[in-house]
Coordinates of C-alpha atoms in Angstrom, one line a residue:
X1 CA 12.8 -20.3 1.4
X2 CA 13.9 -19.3 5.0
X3 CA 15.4 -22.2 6.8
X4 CA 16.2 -21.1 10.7
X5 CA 18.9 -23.2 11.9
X6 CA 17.1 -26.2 14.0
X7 CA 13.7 -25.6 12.5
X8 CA 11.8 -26.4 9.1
X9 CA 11.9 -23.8 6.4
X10 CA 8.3 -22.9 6.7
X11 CA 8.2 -19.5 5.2
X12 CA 8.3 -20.3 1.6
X13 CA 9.8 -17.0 -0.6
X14 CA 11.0 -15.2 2.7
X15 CA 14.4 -15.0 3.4
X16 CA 17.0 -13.4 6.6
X17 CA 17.3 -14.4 9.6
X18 CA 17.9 -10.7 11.2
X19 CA 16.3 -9.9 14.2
X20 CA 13.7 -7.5 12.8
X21 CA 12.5 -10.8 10.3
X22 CA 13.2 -13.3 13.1
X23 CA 10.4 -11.2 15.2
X24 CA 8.0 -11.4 12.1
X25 CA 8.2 -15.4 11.5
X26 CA 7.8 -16.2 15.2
X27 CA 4.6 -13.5 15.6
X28 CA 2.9 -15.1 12.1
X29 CA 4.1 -18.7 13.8
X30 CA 1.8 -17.8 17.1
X31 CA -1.3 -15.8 15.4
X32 CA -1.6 -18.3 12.8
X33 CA -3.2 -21.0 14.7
X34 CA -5.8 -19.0 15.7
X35 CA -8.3 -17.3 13.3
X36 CA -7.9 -14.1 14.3
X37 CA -8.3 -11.3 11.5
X38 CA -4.5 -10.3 10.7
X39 CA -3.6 -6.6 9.7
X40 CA -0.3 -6.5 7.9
X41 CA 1.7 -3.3 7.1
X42 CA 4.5 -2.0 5.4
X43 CA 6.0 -0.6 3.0
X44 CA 5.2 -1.6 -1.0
X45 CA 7.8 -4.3 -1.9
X46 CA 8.3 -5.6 2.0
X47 CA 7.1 -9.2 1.2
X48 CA 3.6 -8.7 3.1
X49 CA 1.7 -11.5 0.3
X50 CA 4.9 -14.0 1.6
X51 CA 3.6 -13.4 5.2
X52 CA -0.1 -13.4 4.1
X53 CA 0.3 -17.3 2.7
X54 CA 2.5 -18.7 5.8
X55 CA -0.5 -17.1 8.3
X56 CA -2.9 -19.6 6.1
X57 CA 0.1 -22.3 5.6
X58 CA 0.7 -22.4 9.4
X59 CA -3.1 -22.8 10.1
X60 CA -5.8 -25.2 10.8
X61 CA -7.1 -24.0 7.2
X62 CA -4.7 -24.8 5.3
X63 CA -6.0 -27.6 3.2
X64 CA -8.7 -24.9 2.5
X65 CA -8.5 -21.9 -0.2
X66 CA -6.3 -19.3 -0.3
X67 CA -7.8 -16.0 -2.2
X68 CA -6.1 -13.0 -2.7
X69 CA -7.6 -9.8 -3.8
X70 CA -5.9 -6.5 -5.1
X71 CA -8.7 -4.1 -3.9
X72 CA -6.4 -1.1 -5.5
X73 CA -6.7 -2.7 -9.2
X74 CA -10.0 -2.6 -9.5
X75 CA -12.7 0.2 -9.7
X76 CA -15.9 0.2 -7.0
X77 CA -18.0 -1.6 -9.5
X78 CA -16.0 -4.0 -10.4
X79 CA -14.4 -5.0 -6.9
X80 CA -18.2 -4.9 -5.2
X81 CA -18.6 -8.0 -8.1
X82 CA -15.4 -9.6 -6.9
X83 CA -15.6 -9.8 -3.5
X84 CA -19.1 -10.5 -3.2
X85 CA -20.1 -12.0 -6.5
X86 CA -23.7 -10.8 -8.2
X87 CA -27.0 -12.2 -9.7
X88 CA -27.7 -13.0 -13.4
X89 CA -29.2 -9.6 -14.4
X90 CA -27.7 -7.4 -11.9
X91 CA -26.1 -5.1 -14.4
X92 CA -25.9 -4.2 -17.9
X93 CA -22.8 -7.2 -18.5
X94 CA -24.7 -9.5 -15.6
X95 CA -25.1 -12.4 -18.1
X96 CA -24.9 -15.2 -15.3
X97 CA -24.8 -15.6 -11.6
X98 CA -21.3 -15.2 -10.4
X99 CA -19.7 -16.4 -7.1
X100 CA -17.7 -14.2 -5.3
X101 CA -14.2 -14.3 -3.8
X102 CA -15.7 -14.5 0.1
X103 CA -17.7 -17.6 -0.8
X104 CA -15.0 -18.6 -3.1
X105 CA -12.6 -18.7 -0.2
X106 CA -15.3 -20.5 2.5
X107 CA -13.0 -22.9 4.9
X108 CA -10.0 -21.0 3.8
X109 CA -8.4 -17.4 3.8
X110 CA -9.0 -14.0 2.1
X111 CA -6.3 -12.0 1.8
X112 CA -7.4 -7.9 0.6
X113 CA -4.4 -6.3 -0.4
X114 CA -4.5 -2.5 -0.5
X115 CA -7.5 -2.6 1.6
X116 CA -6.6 1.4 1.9
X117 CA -8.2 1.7 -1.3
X118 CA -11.5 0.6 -0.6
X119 CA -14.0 2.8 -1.3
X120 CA -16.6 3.9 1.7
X121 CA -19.5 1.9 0.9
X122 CA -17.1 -1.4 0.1
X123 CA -15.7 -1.0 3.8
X124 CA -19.3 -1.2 5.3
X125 CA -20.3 -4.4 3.6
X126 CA -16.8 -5.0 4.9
X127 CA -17.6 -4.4 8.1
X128 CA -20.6 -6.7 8.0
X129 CA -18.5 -9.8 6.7
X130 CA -16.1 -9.6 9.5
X131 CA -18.7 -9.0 11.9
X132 CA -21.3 -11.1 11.4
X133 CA -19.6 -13.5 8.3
X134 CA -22.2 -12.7 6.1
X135 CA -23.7 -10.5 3.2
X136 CA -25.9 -10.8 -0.1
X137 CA -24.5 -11.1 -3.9
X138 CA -24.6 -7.9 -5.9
X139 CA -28.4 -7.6 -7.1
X140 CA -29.8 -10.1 -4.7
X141 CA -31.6 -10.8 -1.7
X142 CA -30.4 -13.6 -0.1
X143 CA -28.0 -14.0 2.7
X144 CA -25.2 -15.9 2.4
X145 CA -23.1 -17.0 5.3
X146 CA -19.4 -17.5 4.7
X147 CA -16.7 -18.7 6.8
X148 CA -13.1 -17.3 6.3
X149 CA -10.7 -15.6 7.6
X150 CA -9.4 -12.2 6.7
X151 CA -5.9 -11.4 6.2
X152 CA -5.8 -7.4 4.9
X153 CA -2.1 -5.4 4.1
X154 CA -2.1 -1.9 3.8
X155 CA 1.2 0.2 2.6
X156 CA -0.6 3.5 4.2
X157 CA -0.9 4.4 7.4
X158 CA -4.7 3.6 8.3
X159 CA -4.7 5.8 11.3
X160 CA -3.9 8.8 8.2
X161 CA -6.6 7.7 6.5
X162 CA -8.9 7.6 9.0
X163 CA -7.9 11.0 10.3
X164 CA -8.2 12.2 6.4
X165 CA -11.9 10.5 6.2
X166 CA -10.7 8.1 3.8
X167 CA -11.0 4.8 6.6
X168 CA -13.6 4.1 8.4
X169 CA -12.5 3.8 12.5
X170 CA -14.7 0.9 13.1
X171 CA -13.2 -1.2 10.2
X172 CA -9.8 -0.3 11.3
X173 CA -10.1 -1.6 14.5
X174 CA -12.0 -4.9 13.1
X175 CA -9.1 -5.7 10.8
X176 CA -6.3 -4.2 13.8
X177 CA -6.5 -7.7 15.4
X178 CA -3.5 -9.0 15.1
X179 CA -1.0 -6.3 13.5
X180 CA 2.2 -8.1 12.2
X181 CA 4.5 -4.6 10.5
X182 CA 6.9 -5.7 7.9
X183 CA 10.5 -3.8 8.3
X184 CA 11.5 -1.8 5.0
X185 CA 15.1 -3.4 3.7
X186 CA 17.5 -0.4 4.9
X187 CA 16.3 -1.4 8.7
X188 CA 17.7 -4.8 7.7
X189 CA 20.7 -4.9 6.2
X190 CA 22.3 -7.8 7.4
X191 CA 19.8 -9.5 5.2
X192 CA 21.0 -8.2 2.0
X193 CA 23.5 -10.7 1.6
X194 CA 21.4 -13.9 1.8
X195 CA 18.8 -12.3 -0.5
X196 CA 21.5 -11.2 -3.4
X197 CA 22.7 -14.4 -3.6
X198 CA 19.5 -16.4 -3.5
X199 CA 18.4 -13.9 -6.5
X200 CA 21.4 -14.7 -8.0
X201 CA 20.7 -18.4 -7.9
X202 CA 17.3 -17.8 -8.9
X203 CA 18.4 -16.0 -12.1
X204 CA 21.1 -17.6 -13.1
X205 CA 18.9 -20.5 -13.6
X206 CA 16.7 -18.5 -15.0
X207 CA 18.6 -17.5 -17.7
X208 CA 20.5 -21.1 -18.1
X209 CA 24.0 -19.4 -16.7
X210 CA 26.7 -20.6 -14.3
X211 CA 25.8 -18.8 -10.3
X212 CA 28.0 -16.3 -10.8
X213 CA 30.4 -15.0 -7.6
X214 CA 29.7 -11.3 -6.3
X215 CA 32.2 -8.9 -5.3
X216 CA 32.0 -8.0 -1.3
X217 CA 32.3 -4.2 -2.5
X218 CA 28.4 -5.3 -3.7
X219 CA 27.2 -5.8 -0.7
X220 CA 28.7 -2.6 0.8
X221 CA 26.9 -0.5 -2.1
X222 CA 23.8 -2.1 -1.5
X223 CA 24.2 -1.9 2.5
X224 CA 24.6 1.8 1.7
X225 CA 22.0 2.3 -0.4
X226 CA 18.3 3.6 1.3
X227 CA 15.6 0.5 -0.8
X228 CA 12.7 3.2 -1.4
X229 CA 11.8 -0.5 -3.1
X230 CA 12.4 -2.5 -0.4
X231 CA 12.9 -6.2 -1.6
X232 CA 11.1 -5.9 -5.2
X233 CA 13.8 -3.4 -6.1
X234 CA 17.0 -5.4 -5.0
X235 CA 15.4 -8.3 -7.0
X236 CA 15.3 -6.5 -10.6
X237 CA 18.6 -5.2 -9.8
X238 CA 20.1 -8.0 -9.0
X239 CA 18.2 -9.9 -12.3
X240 CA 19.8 -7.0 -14.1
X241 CA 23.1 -7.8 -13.2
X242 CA 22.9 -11.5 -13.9
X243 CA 21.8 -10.6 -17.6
X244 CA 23.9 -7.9 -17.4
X245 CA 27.1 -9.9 -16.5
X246 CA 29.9 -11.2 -18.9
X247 CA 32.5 -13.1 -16.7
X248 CA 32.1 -15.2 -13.4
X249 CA 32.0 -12.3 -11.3
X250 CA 29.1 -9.6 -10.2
X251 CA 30.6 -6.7 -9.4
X252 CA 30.2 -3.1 -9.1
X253 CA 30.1 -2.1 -12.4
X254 CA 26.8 -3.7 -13.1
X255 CA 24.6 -2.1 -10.5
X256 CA 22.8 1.1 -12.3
X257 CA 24.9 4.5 -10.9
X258 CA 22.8 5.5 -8.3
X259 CA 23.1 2.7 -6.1
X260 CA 26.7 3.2 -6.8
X261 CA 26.3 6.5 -5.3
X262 CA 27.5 7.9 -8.6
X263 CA 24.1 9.4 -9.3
X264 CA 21.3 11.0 -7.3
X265 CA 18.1 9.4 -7.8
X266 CA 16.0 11.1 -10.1
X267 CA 13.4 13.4 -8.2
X268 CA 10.9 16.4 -9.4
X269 CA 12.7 19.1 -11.3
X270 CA 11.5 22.0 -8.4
X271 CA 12.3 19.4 -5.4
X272 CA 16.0 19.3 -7.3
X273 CA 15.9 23.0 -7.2
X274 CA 14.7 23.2 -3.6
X275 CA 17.5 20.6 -2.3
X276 CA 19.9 22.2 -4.1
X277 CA 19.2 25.7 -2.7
X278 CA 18.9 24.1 1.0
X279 CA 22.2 22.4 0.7
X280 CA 23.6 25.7 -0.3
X281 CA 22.6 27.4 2.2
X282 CA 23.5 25.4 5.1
X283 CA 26.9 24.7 4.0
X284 CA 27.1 28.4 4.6
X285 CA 25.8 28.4 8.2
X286 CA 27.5 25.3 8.9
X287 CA 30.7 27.2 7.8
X288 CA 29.9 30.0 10.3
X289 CA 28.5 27.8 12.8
X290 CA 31.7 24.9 12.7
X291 CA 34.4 26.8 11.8
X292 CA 35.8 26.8 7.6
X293 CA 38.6 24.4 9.1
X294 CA 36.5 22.7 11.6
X295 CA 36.8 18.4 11.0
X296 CA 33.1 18.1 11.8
X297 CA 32.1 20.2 9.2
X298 CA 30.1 17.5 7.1
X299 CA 28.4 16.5 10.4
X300 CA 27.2 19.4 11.3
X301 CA 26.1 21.0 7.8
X302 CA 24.3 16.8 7.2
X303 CA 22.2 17.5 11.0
X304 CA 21.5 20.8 9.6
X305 CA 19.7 20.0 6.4
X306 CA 18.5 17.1 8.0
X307 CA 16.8 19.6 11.4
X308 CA 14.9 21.5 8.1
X309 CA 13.9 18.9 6.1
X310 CA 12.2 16.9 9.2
X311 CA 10.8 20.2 9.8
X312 CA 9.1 21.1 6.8
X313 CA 8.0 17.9 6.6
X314 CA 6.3 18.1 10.0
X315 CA 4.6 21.2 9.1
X316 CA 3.6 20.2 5.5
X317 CA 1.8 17.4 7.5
X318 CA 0.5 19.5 10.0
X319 CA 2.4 17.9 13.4
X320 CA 0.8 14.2 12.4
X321 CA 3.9 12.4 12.8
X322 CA 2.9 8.8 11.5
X323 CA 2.3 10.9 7.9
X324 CA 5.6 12.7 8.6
X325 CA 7.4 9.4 9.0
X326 CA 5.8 7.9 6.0
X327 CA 7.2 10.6 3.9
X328 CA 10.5 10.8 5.4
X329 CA 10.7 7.2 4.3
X330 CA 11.8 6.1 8.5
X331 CA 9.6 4.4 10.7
X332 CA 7.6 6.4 13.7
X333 CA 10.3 5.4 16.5
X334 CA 13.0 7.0 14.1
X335 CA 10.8 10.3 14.0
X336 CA 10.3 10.4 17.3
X337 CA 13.9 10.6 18.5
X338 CA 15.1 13.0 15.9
X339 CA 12.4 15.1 16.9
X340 CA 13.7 15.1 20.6
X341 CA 17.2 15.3 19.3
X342 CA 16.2 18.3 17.1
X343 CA 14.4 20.0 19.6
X344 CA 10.7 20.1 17.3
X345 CA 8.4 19.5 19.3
X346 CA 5.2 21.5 18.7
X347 CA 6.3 22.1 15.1
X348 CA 2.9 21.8 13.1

C-alpha cells in the first residue's frame, strides 16, 4: 500500500513515490470524484486494475459495485452474454435469464480491461451504453437502463487500432475522457527499491521465512535491467529469489542470468541472426568512423545500431511513430527526440 508522507495510504497494492507515480495518484485523486469515463493505458504488468479500483475507492460510488471484465479472455459470443446478460432461450445453452455485468455493476463501476479486443459489433452496443446508459439483454427486447461508470485500460495504442480499422473513432473518443498513462518500470527506477522489499515482505510471509536482507548490488542489477514486464515481472523474480534463497541475504546469485546481464534474453532464432549481423557490421564502421584506438568507440558503434534499429522500425511501421514507439519498448516523447537526434525525419 502507498503511504505518501502526510497523507493516508489510499492506493491500496500501488507502491513509489517517484515523480512519474506521484503524477498518477494525484490525477486518479482529482478525476475520481467526478464520474467521468476514465481511459487508462500502459503497458501489460504497469498496475492499471490497482489504479482502476482507487478511481472507484476515491469516489462517490464506492459503497456500490466494483466489476471488472477481461474483454480479451473471452470470445464475441461469450463476452456479448457477459457484459449484457441474455434471455432464457436466447441460444442453444440459454437455459435461464442471466444478468449481465453492466446491470450487475448499476450504482457502481465497470472496469473493461483489454477493451482493444473488442470486437466491432461489441464496441457499438458499447458506444450506446456510454452514450445513452442503456441497451437490451442478448435475445430480448426490452431496454434496460443502467447507471455506471466506465473505467476501460488498454495496453495498445488505440489511435493504432483505429488507424488499422480494428477501433472504432467514436468509441475512442467516448472512453478518451479522462486519460490517466501508467509509466513502464525502467522510466521509474527509483521505485524499484521500495517494491523489492515490499515483495520480499510479502513472500517471505508467504512462505513462513524470516524477511530476508538484499544486497545493494540487487538493486543496481535490477535498476539496469529494461522490465519488458514491468511490475508483474519483478514480482515473480523477486518470489523466486525468496524461495530460491538459503541464508539471510538476497543477493545476486539468485536473480535468473539475464537480469544479471550474464545472458541475452531469449529472442526469435532469425531476430538473433539479424542482431548479430547488425552488431557486426557496425563495429566495423564504427571502427572506420572512431578510430581502432578511439575511447568513444562503444559510444559511437551503441548510437549506430541504435540510428538502424529506430530506423527499420520506423519503416517496418510505415512512419506511424506511436506503433514505432510501442515496439521499441520507449514511450512517444523518447521516439521523438531520437528521431531529431538521428536526423529521421521522413523515414517511412
Amino acid at each position: 500500500m502507498l503511504a505518501v508522507p502526510g497523507e493516508p495510504p489510499l492506493f491500496e497494492g500501488m507502491i513509489g513515490t517517484s515523480p512519474q507515480m506521484r503524477a498518477v495518484y494525484e490525477l486518479t485523486r482529482r478525476v475520481a470524484a467526478s464520474s467521468a469515463t476514465v481511459l487508462l493505458t500502459g503497458e501489460t504488468g504497469t498496475g492499471k486494475e490497482l489504479i482502476a479500483r482507487a478511481v472507484h475507492v476515491l469516489s462517490p460510488r464506492s459503497t456500490g459495485p466494483f466489476i471488472r471484465v477481461n474483454c480479451g479472455a473471452l470470445a464475441e459470443s461469450l463476452l456479448e452474454s457477459e457484459l449484457f446478460g441474455h434471455v432464457k432461450g436466447a441460444f442453444t445453452s440459454a437455459n435461464e435469464n442471466r444478468t449481465g455485468r453492466f446491470e450487475a455493476a448499476h450504482g457502481g463501476t465497470v472496469f473493461l480491461d483489454e477493451i482493444n479486443s473488442v470486437s466491432h459489433k461489441l464496441q457499438v452496443k458499447l458506444l450506446r451504453v456510454l452514450q445513452e446508459h442503456e441497451f437490451e439483454r442478448v435475445g430480448d427486447t426490452r431496454t434496460i437502463q443502467v447507471d455506471c461508470r466506465i473505467v476501460a485500460a488498454t495496453n495498445r495504442d488505440l489511435l493504432d487500432e483505429i488507424e488499422e480499422g480494428r477501433f472504432r473513432e467514436d468509441l475512442y473518443y467516448r472512453l478518451n475522457v479522462i486519460p490517466i498513462d501508467l509509466p513502464p518500470l525502467r522510466e521509474r527506477t527509483d521505485d524499484i527499491p521500495a517494491l523489492v522489499s515490499h515483495f520480499a515482505v510479502t513472500y517471505a510471509q508467504e512462505n513462513r521465512r524470516p524477511v530476508p536482507k538484499i544486497d545493494p548490488a540487487v538493486f543496481e542489477k535490477l535498476k539496469a535491467y529494461r522490465w519488458p514486464g514491468n511490475v508483474r515481472e519483478l514480482q515473480n523474480y523477486v518470489e523466486r529469489a525468496i524461495v530460491l534463497c538459503t541464508g539471510d541475504r538476497i543477493t545476486v546469485d539468485l536473480l535468473p542470468p539475464h537480469v544479471r546481464g550474464e545472458q541475452v534474453q531469449r529472442v526469435g532464432r532469425a531476430r538473433s541472426r539479424d542482431l548479430e549481423g547488425l552488431c557486426e557490421e557496425f563495429v566495423s564502421r564504427g571502427v572506420s568512423e572512431a578510430g581502432p584506438s578511439s575511447e568513444n568507440l562503444h559510444d559511437r558503434v551503441v548510437s549506430l545500431v541504435e540510428k538502424e534499429l529506430i530506423a527499420q522500425v520506423l519503416r517496418s511501421c510505415q512512419g506511424v511513430q506511436t506503433k514505432a514507439a510501442t515496439r521499441l519498448g520507449i514511450n512517444r516523447n523518447t521516439l521523438h527526440k531520437k528521431i531529431d537526434d538521428y536526423q529521421l525525419d521522413g523515414v517511412s
